[in-house]
Amino acid sequence: MKRLGQIAFAMLLLSACARNKTNTGESPEVAFARYPASEGKTLFQEKCNRCHVYRLPETHSTSSWVPIMNRMARKARLNDDQKAAVLAFVQSNAKK
């Protein structure tokens, strides 16, 4: 039973560390330094890694961000203005 507790604790630590990464393996500090400051960038950094690693804007096309934001904005509890700001941020930095 003690061993099971140790394994569970190790998995918890690993999952916490994974959320402080991007989907490209970069640290968030390095990845986000290349984007200009904006409300959308700030919201993205604050809200979009609570449950998973950051999905950097350039890993999706401009059009593919729309359904992603429609789904994830509710989960992140973004209001309409915040959703628009994050969508503008990801689309302006999306894969061309």
Coordinates of N, CA, C and O in Angstrom, one line a residue, residues 43-44 46-52 68-79 82-83 86:
L43 N -4.0 36.4 -21.1 CA -5.1 35.5 -20.8 C -4.7 34.0 -21.1 O -5.0 33.1 -20.4
F44 N -4.2 33.9 -22.3 CA -3.7 32.6 -22.8 C -2.7 32.0 -21.8 O -2.9 30.8 -21.4
E46 N -2.4 32.7 -18.6 CA -3.0 32.5 -17.3 C -4.0 31.3 -17.3 O -4.1 30.6 -16.3
K47 N -4.7 31.1 -18.4 CA -5.8 30.2 -18.4 C -5.6 28.9 -19.1 O -6.2 27.9 -18.7
C48 N -4.7 28.9 -20.1 CA -4.7 27.7 -21.0 C -3.7 26.6 -20.6 O -3.5 25.7 -21.4
N49 N -3.2 26.6 -19.5 CA -2.4 25.5 -19.1 C -2.9 24.9 -17.7 O -2.2 24.1 -17.1
R50 N -4.0 25.3 -17.3 CA -4.5 24.8 -16.0 C -4.8 23.3 -16.1 O -4.7 22.6 -15.1
C51 N -5.2 22.8 -17.3 CA -5.5 21.4 -17.4 C -4.6 20.6 -18.3 O -4.7 19.4 -18.4
H52 N -3.8 21.3 -19.1 CA -3.0 20.6 -20.1 C -1.8 21.5 -20.4 O -1.7 22.6 -20.0
I68 N -11.5 25.2 -31.7 CA -10.8 25.0 -30.4 C -11.2 26.0 -29.4 O -11.5 25.7 -28.2
M69 N -11.3 27.3 -29.8 CA -11.6 28.3 -28.8 C -13.1 28.2 -28.4 O -13.5 28.5 -27.3
N70 N -14.0 27.8 -29.3 CA -15.4 27.7 -29.0 C -15.6 26.6 -27.9 O -16.4 26.8 -27.0
R71 N -14.8 25.6 -28.0 CA -14.9 24.5 -27.0 C -14.2 24.8 -25.7 O -14.7 24.7 -24.6
M72 N -13.0 25.4 -25.8 CA -12.2 25.6 -24.6 C -12.5 26.9 -23.8 O -12.2 27.0 -22.6
A73 N -13.1 27.9 -24.4 CA -13.4 29.1 -23.8 C -14.4 28.9 -22.6 O -14.3 29.5 -21.5
R74 N -15.4 28.0 -22.8 CA -16.3 27.6 -21.7 C -15.5 27.0 -20.6 O -15.8 27.3 -19.4
K75 N -14.6 26.0 -20.9 CA -13.9 25.3 -19.8 C -13.0 26.3 -19.1 O -12.8 26.1 -17.9
A76 N -12.4 27.3 -19.8 CA -11.5 28.3 -19.1 C -12.3 29.4 -18.4 O -11.7 30.3 -17.9
R77 N -13.6 29.4 -18.6 CA -14.5 30.4 -18.0 C -14.2 31.8 -18.5 O -14.1 32.7 -17.8
L78 N -14.0 31.9 -19.9 CA -13.7 33.2 -20.5 C -15.0 33.8 -20.9 O -15.9 33.2 -21.4
N79 N -15.1 35.1 -20.6 CA -16.3 35.9 -21.1 C -16.1 36.1 -22.6 O -15.0 35.8 -23.2
Q82 N -12.9 38.3 -23.4 CA -11.7 37.5 -23.2 C -11.5 36.5 -24.3 O -10.4 36.3 -24.8
K83 N -12.6 35.8 -24.6 CA -12.5 34.8 -25.7 C -12.0 35.5 -27.0 O -11.2 34.9 -27.7
V86 N -8.2 36.3 -26.8 CA -7.4 35.1 -26.9 C -7.4 34.6 -28.3 O -6.4 34.2 -28.9

